[in-house]
Short mmCIF file of C-alpha atoms and ligand atoms in Angstrom, two decimals:
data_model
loop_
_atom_site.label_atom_id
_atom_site.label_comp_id
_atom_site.label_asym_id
_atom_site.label_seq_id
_atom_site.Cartn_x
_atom_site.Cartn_y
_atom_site.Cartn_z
CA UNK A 1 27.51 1.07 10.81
CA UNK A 2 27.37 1.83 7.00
CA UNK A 3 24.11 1.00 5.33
CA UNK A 4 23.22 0.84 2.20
CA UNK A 5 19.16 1.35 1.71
CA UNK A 6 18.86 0.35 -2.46
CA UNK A 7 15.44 1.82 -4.09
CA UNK A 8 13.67 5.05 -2.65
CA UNK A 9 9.98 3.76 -3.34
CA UNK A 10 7.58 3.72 0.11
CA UNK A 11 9.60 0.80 1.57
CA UNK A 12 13.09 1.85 1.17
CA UNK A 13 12.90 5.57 1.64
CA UNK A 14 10.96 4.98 4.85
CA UNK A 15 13.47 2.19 6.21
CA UNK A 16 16.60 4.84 4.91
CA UNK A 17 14.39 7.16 6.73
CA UNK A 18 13.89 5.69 10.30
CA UNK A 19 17.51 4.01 10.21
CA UNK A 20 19.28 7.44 9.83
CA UNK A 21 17.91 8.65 13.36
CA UNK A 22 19.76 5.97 14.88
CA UNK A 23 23.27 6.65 14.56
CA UNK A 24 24.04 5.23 11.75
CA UNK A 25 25.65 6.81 8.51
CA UNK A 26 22.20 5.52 5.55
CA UNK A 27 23.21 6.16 2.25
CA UNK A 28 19.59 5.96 -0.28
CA UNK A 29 21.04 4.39 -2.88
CA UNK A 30 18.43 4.98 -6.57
CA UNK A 31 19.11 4.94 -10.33
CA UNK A 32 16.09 7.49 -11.00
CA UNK A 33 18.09 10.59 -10.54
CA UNK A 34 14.90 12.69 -9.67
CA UNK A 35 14.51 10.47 -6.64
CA UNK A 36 18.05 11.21 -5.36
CA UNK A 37 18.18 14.95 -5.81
CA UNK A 38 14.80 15.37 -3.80
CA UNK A 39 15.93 12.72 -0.79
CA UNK A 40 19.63 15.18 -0.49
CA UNK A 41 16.72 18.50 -0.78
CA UNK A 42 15.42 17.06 2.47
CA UNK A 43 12.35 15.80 1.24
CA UNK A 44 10.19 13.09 0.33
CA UNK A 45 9.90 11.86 -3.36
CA UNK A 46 6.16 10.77 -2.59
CA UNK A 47 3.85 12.14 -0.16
CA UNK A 48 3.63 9.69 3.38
CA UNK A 49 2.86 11.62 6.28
CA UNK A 50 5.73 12.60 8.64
CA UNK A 51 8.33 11.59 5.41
CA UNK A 52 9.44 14.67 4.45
CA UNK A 53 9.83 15.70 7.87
CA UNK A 54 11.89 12.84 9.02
CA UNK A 55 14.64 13.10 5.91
CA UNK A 56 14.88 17.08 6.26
CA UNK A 57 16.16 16.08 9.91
CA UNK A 58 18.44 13.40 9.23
CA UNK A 59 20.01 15.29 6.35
CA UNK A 60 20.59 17.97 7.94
CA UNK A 61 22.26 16.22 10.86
CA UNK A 62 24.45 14.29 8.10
CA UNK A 63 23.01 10.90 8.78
CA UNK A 64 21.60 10.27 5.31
CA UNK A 65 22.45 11.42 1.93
CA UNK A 66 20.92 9.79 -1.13
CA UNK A 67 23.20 8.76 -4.46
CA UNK A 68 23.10 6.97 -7.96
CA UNK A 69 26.54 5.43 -7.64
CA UNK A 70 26.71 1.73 -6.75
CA UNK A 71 30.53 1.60 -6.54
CA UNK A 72 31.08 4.69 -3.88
CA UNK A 73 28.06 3.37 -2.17
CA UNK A 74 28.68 -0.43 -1.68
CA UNK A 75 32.48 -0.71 -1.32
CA UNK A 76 32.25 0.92 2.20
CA UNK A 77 28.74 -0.77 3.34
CA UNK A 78 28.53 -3.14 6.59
CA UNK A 79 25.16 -4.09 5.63
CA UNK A 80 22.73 -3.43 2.28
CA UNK A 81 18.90 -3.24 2.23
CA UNK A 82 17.97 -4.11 -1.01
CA UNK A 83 13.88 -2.58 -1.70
CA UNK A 84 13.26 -2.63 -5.15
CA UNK A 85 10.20 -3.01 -7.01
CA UNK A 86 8.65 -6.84 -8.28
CA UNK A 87 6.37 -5.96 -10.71
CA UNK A 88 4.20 -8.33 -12.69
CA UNK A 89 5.11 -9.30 -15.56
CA UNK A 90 1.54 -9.65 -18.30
CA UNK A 91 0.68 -13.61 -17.00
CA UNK A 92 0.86 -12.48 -13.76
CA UNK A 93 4.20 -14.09 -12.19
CA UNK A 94 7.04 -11.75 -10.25
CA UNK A 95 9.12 -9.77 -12.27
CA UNK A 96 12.20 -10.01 -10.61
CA UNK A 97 14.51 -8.40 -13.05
CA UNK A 98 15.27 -5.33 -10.51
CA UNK A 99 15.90 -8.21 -7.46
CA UNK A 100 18.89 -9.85 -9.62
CA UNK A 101 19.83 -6.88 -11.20
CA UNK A 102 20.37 -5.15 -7.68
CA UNK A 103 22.69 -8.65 -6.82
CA UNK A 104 24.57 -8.53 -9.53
CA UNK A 105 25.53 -4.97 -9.41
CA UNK A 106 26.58 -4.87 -5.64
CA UNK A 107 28.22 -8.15 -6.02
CA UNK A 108 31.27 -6.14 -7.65
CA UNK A 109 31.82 -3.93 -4.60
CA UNK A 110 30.60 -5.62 -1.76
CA UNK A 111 32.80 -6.19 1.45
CA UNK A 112 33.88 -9.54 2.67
CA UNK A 113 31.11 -10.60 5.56
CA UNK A 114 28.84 -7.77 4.42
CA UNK A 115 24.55 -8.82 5.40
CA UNK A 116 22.02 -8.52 1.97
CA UNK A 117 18.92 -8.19 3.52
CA UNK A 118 16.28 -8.71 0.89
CA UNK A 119 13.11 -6.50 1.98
CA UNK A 120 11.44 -6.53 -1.08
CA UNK A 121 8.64 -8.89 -1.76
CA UNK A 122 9.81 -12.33 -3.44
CA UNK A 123 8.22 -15.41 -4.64
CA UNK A 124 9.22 -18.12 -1.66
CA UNK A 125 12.58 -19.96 -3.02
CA UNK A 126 13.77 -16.77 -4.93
CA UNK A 127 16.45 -15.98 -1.83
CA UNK A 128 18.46 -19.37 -2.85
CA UNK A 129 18.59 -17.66 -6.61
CA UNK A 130 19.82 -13.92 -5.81
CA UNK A 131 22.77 -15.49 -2.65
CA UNK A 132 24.43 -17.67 -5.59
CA UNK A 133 25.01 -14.09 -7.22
CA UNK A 134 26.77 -12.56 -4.10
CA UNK A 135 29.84 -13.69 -2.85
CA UNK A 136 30.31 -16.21 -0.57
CA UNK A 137 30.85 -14.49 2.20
CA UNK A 138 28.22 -12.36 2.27
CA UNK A 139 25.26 -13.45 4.46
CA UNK A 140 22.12 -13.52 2.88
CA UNK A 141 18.83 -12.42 4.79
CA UNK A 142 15.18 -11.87 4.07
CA UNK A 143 13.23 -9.56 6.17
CA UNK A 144 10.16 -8.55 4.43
CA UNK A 145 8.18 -5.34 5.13
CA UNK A 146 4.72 -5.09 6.15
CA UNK A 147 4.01 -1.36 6.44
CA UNK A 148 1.13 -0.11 4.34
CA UNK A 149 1.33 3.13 2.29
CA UNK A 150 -0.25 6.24 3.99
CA UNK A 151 0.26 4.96 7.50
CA UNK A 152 4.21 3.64 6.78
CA UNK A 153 5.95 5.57 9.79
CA UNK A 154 3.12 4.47 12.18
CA UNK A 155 3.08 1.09 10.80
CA UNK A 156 6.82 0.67 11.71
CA UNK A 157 7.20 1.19 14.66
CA UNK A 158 3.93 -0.31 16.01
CA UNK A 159 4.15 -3.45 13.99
CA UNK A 160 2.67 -7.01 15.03
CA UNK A 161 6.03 -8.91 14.05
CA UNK A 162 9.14 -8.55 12.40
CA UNK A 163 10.36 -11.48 10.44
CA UNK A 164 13.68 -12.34 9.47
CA UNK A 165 14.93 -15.11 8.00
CA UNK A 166 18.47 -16.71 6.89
CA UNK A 167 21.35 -19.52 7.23
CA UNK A 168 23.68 -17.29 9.24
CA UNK A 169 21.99 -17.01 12.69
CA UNK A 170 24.37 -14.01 13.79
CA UNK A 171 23.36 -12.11 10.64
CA UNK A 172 19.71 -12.69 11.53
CA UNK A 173 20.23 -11.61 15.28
CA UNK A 174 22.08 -8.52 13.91
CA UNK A 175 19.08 -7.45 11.85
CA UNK A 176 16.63 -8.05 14.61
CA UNK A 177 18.79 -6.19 16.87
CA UNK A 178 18.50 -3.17 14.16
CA UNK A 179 14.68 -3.44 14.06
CA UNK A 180 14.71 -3.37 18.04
CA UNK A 181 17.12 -0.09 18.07
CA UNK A 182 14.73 1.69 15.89
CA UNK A 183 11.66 0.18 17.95
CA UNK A 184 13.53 1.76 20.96
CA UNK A 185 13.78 4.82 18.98
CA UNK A 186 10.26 5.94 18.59
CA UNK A 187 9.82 9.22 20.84
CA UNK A 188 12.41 10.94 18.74
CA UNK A 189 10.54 9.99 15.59
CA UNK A 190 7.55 10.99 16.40
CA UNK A 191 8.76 14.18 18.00
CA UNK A 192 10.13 15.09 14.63
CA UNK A 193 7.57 13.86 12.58
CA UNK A 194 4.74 15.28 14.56
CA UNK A 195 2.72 12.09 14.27
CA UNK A 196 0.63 10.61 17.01
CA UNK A 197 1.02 7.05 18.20
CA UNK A 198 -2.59 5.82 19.53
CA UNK A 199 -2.95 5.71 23.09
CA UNK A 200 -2.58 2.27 23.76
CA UNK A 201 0.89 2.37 22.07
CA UNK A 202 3.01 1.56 25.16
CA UNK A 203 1.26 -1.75 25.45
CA UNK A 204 2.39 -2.98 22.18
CA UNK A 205 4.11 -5.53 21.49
CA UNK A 206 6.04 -6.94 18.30
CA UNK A 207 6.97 -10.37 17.98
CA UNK A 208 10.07 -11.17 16.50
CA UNK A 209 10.17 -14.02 14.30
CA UNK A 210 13.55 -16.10 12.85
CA UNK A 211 12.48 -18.48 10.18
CA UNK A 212 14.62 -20.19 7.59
CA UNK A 213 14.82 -18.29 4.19
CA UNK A 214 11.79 -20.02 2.29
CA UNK A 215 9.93 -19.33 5.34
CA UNK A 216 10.24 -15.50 5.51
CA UNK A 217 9.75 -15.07 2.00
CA UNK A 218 6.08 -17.10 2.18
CA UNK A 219 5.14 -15.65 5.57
CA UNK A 220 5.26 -12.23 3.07
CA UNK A 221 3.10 -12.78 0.92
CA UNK A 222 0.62 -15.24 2.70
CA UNK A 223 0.06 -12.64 4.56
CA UNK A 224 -1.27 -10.59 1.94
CA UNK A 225 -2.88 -12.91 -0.01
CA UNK A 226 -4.59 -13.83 3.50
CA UNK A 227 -5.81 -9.82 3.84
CA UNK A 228 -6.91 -9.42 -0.19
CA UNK A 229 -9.06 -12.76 0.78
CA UNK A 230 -10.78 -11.35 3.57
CA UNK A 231 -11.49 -8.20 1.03
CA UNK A 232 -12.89 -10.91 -1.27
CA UNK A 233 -15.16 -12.89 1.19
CA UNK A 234 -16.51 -9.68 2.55
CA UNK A 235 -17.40 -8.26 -1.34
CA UNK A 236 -18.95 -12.16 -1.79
CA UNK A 237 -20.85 -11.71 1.91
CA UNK A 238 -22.01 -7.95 0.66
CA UNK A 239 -23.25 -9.71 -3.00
CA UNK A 240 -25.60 -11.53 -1.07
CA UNK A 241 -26.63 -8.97 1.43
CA UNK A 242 -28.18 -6.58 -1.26
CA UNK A 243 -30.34 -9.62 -2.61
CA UNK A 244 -31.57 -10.22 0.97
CA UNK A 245 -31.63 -7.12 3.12
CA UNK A 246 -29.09 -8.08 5.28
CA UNK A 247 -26.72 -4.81 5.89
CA UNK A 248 -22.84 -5.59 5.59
CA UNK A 249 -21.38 -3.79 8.00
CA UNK A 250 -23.97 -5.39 10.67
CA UNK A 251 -22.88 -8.67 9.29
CA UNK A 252 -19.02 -7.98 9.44
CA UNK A 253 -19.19 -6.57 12.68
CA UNK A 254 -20.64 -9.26 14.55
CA UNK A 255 -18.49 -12.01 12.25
CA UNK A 256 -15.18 -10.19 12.59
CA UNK A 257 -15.96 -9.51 16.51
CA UNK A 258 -15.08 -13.62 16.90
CA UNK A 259 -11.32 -13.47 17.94
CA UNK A 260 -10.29 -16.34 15.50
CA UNK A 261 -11.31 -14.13 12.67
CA UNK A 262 -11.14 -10.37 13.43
CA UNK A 263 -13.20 -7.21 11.95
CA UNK A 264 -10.04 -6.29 10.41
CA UNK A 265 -9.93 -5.89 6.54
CA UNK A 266 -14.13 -7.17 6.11
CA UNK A 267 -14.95 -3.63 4.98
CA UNK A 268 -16.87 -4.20 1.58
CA UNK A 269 -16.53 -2.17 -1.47
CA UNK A 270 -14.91 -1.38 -4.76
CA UNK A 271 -11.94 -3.90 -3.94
CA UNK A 272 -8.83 -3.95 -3.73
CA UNK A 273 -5.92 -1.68 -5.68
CA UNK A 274 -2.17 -0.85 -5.15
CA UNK A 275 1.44 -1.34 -5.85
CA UNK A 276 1.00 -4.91 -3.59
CA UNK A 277 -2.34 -7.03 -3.17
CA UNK A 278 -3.20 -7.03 -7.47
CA UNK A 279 0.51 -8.39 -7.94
CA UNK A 280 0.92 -10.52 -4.43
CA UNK A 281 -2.26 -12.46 -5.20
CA UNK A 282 -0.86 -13.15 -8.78
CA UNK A 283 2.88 -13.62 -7.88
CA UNK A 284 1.59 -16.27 -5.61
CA UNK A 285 -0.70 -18.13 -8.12
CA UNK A 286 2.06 -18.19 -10.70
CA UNK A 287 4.97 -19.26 -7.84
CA UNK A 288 2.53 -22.18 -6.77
CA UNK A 289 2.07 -23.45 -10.29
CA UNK A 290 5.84 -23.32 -11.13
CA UNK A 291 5.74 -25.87 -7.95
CA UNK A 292 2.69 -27.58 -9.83
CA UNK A 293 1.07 -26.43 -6.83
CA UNK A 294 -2.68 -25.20 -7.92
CA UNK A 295 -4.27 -22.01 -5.82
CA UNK A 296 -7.92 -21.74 -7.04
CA UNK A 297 -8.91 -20.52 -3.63
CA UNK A 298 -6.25 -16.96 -4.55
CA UNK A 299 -8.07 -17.52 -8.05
CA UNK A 300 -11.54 -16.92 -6.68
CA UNK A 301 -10.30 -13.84 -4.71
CA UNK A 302 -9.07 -12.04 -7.43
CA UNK A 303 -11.67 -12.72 -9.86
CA UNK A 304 -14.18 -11.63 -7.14
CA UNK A 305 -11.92 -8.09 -6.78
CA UNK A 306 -12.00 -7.75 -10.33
CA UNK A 307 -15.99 -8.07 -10.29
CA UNK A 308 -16.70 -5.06 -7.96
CA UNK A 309 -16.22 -2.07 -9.68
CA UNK A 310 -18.49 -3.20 -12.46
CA UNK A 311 -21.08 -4.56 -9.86
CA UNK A 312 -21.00 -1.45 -8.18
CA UNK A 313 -21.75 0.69 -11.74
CA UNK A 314 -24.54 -1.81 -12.58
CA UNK A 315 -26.24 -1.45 -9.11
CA UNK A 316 -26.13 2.36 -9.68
CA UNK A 317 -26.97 2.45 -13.35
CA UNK A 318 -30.38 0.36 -12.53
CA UNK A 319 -30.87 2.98 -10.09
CA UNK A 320 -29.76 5.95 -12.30
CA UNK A 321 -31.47 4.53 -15.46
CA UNK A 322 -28.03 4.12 -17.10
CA UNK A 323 -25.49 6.64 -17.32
CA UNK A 324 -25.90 8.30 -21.01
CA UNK A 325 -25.21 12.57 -20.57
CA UNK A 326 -25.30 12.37 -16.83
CA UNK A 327 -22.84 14.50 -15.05
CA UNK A 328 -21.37 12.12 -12.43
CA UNK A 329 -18.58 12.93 -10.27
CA UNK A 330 -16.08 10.42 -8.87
CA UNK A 331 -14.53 11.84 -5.59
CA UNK A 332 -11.01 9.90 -4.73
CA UNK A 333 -8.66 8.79 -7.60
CA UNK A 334 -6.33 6.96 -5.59
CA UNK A 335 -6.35 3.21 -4.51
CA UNK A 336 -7.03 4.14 -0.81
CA UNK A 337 -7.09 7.10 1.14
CA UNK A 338 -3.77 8.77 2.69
CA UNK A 339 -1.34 8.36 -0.30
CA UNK A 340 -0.95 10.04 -3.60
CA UNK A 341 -0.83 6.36 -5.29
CA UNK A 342 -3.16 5.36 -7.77
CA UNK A 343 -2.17 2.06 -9.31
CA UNK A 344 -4.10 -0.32 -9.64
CA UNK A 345 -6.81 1.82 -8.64
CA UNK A 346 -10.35 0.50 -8.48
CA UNK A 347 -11.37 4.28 -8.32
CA UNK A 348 -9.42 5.12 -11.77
CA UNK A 349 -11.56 1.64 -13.17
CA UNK A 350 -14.84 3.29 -12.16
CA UNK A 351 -14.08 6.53 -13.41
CA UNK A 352 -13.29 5.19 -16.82
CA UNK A 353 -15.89 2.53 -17.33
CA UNK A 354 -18.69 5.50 -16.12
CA UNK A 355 -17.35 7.63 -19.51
CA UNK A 356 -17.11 4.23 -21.36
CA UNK A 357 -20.79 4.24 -20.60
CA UNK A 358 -21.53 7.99 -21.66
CA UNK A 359 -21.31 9.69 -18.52
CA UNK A 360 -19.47 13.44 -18.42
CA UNK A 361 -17.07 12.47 -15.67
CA UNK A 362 -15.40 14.89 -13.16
CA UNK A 363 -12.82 14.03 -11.15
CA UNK A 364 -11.30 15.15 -7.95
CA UNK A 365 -9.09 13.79 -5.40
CA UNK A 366 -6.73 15.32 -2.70
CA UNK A 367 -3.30 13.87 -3.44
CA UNK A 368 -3.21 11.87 -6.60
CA UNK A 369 -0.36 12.80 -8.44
CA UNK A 370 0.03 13.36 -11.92
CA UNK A 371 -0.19 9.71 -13.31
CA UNK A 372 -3.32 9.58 -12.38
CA UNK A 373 -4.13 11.98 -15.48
CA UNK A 374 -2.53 9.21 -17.87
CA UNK A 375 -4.38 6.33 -16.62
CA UNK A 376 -7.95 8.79 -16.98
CA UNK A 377 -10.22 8.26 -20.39
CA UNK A 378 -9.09 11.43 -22.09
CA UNK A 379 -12.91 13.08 -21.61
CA UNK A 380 -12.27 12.60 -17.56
CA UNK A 381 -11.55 16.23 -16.15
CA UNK A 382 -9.70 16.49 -12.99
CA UNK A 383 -10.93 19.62 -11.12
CA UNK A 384 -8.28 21.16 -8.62
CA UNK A 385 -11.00 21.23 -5.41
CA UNK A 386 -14.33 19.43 -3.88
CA UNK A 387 -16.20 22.14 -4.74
CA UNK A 388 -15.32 22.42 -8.51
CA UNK A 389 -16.05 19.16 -9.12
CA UNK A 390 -19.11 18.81 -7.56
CA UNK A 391 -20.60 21.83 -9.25
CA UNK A 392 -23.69 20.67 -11.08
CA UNK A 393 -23.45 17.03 -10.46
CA UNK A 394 -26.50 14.37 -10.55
CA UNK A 395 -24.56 11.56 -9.30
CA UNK A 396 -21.61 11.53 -7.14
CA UNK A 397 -19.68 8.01 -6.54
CA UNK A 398 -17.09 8.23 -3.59
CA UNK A 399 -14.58 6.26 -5.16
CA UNK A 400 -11.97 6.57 -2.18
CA UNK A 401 -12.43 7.37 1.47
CA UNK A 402 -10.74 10.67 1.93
CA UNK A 403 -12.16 11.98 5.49
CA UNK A 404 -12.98 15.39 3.26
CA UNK A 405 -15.84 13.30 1.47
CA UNK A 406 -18.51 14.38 4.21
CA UNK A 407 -21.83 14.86 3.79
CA UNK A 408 -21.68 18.05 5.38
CA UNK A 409 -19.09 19.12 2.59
CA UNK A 410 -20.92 17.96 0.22
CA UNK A 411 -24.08 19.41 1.04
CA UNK A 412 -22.65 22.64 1.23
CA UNK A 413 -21.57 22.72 -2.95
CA UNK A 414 -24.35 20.42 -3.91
CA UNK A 415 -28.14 21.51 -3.13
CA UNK A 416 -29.94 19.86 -5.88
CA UNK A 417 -30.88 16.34 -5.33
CA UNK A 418 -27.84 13.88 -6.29
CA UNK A 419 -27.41 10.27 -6.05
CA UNK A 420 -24.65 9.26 -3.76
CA UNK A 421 -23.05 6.15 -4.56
CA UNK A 422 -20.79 5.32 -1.83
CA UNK A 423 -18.18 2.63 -2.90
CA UNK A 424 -16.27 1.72 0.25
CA UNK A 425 -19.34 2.58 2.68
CA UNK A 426 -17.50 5.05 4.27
CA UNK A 427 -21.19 7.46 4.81
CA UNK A 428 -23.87 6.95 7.06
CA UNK A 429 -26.44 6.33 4.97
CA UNK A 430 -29.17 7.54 7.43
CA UNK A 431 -27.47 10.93 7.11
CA UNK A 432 -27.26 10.95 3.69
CA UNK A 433 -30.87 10.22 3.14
CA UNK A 434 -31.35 12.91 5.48
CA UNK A 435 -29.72 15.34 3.80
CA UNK A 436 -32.11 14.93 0.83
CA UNK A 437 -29.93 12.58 -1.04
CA UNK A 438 -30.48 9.04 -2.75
CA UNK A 439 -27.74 7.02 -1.21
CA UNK A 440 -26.01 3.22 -3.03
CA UNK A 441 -23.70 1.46 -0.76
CA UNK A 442 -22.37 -2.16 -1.49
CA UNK A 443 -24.34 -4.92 0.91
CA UNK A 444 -26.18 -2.34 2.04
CA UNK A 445 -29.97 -0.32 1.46
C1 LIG B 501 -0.56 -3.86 1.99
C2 LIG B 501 -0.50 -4.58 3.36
O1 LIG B 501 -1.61 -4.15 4.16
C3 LIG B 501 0.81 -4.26 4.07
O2 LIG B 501 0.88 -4.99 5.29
C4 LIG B 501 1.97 -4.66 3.16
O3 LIG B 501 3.23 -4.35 3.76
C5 LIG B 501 1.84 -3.91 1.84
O4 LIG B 501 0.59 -4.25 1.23
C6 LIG B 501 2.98 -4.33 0.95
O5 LIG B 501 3.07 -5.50 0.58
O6 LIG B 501 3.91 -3.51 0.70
P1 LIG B 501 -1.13 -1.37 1.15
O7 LIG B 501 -1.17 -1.97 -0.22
O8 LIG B 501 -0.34 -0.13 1.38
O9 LIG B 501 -0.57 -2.46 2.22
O10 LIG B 501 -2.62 -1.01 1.54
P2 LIG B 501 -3.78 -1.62 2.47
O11 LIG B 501 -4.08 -0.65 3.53
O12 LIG B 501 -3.49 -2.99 2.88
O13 LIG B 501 -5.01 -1.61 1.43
C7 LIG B 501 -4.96 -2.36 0.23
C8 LIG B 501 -6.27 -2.22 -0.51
O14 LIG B 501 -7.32 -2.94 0.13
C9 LIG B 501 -6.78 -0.78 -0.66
O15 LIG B 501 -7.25 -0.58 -1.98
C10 LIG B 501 -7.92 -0.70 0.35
O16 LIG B 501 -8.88 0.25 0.00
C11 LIG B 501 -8.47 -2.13 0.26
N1 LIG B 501 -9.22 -2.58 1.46
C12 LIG B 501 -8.60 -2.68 2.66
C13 LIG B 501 -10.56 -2.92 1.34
O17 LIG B 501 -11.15 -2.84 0.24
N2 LIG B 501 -11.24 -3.37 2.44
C14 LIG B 501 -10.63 -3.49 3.65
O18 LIG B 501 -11.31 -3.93 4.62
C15 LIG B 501 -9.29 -3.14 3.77
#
């Protein structure tokens, strides 16, 4: 088959990615022209582990070669992947300028019986909208994607469920079969991407769901509005634990070990960031009401999220005696560990509001790339390693839980006595105490 993988962010150069060592001829189809030329150098345009490795293969073999032009692309495609970007728009709602625009523009070139799979995130009822602009022959699927940034490769082939939904039930059983190919397909990637399945990976299983089209758009992004409110409840849980003495991860633990809830996703801290949960939460607040269907519940969990990083400052600050000339490093810029992302970062929010309170911030993460540097209060330094930016701090807040952020590392730059404040709890705070620090969690003494 032919297929056509539109937009080269972490969903659609990963799908371009594993589809091309099937054999398959995946064109990356991308307006940004920087995106193409790095995709045909045999490399990633973003770092995500085994990425790079995976396209240098497949490009070399002549499965995959990345382009800006729609007409040479389409005209000869059995089957499109559309993966652009829905960005909110200032009140919150989807922008789905790039979905329609994407339509539109394959609509002049597309084959008769060609399947649109939609795998980019959509407000439920949004399908019915883009099909009207393709013709009518063209089978319209959604299959949304559920891989997280940092662990995408991993996360696709050892995924609970894929979900596709649509009118045409061969088209859906086509795309499912595709998904079960590349499921099949998984020794080779991770022989050439080096990465390591866990041990229990043979056991898995994926479910494979067929909804209708509203269905398979909402299943999306329930789903992650379900995950940012089990952030939320946790960060409301860990409020109340640092009034009382109860200790947050004690408290998750034995809540999340009940099988009808989980431990997954009850880890307390600065909140929630990214390219998904910020804009998923409000995409689905602003779809509901366009239904003059009211969320408050979503409501709640984002103005909780939004309330963390500045609880987490004042808990320090009435430790610290306020922030004014202090030399406080923030360790991890990006919104989670393992990717070079950093928007919506609740680490970028602390760093900021700590010099909007007259703190000399240094900064320091592993792999945020260079927006990061915009989004910084122009007084924020970035310092190329751990140790440079730890040199002569007085309080350190661990922003992001790169596994570098030990406290053996660091004890080894820092000797005087420093105040750890450890946003996502990711330190034992025994050891830390040990070590001769002051140690802050969230929920936690
Ligand atoms: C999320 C979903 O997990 C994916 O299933 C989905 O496909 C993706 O959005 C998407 O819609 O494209 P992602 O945004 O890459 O993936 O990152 P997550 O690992 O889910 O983390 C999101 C945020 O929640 C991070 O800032 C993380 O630090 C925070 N988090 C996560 C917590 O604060 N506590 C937790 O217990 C878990």
């Amino acid at each position: 088959m032919k297929i056509v993988v539109i937009g080269s962010g972490y969903v659609g150069t990963t799908l371009a990615a594993l589809l091309a060592t099937l054999d398959h001829q995946i064109i990356a189809l991308d307006t940004d022209s920087q995106k193409v030329s790095i995709i045909n150098s045999g490399k990633s345009p973003f770092y995500e582990e085994g990425l790079s490795e995976l396209i240098k293969h497949s490009i070399v073999q002549g499965n995959l070669s990345a382009t800006q032009d729609y007409g040479s692309a389409i005209t000869n495609a059995d089957l499109i992947f559309s993966c652009v970007g829905t960005p909110d728009k200032p009140d919150g709602s989807s922008d789905l300028g790039y979905i329609y625009e994407v339509a539109k523009s394959c609509a002049k070139y597309i084959k008769k019986g060609v399947i649109f799979v939609q795998k980019s995130t959509v407000p439920t009822g949004t399908g019915e909208k883009v099909s009207a602009l393709l013709p009518d022959t063209c089978h319209y699927i959604s299959n949304p994607e559920f891989l997280r940034e940092g662990t995408a490769i991993i996360d696709s082939l050892l995924t609970d469920r894929v979900v596709v939904g649509g009118k045409n039930k061969q088209a859906v059983q086509k795309v499912i079969e595709l998904h079960k190919q590349t499921l099949d397909n998984t020794e080779k990637i991770t022989t050439i991407t080096g990465i390591q399945l866990p041990d229990k990976a043979p056991e898995y299983k994926t479910n494979f769901v067929a909804t209708n089209l509203e269905s398979a758009e909402l299943i999306k992004v329930s789903a992650n509005a379900f995950l940012a409110l089990k952030i939320s409840f946790a960060n409301s849980i860990a409020k109340l634990c640092d009034e009382t003495g109860a200790n947050i991860t004690e408290v998750m633990d034995g809540v999340g070990s009940d099988h009808r809830i989980g431990r997954a996703f009850l880890n307390a801290g600065r909140g929630y960031g990214g390219g998904c949960f910020p804009k998923d939460v409000s995409g689905l607040i602003a779809s509901s009401l366009e239904y003059g269907v009211d969320m408050p519940i979503m409501t709640a969990v984002t103005e909780v999220n939004q309330s963390m990083p500045g609880y987490i400052i004042n808990k320090a600050g009435e430790c610290c005696s306020g922030f004014v000339d202090k030399k406080v490093t923030v360790l991890g810029l990006t919104f989670k560990a393992g990717t070079s992302d950093t928007r919506r970062s609740p680490a970028i929010e602390i760093a900021n509001r700590l010099s909007k309170l007259g703190a000399i911030v240094n900064a320091y993460d592993p792999e945020a790339d260079d927006e990061a540097k915009n989004e910084l209060e122009p007084n924020i330094t970035i310092r190329p390693t751990l140790q440079a930016s730890l040199k002569d701090a007085q309080i350190i807040f661990i922003a992001t839980n790169w596994p570098e952020f030990t406290i053996e590392n660091i004890q080894q730059v820092t000797k005087d006595k420093v105040v750890i404040v450890d946003c996502m709890n990711s330190l034992d705070s025994l050891a830390v105490r040990t070590a001769g620090f002051d140690y802050i969690g969230v929920g936690t003494k």
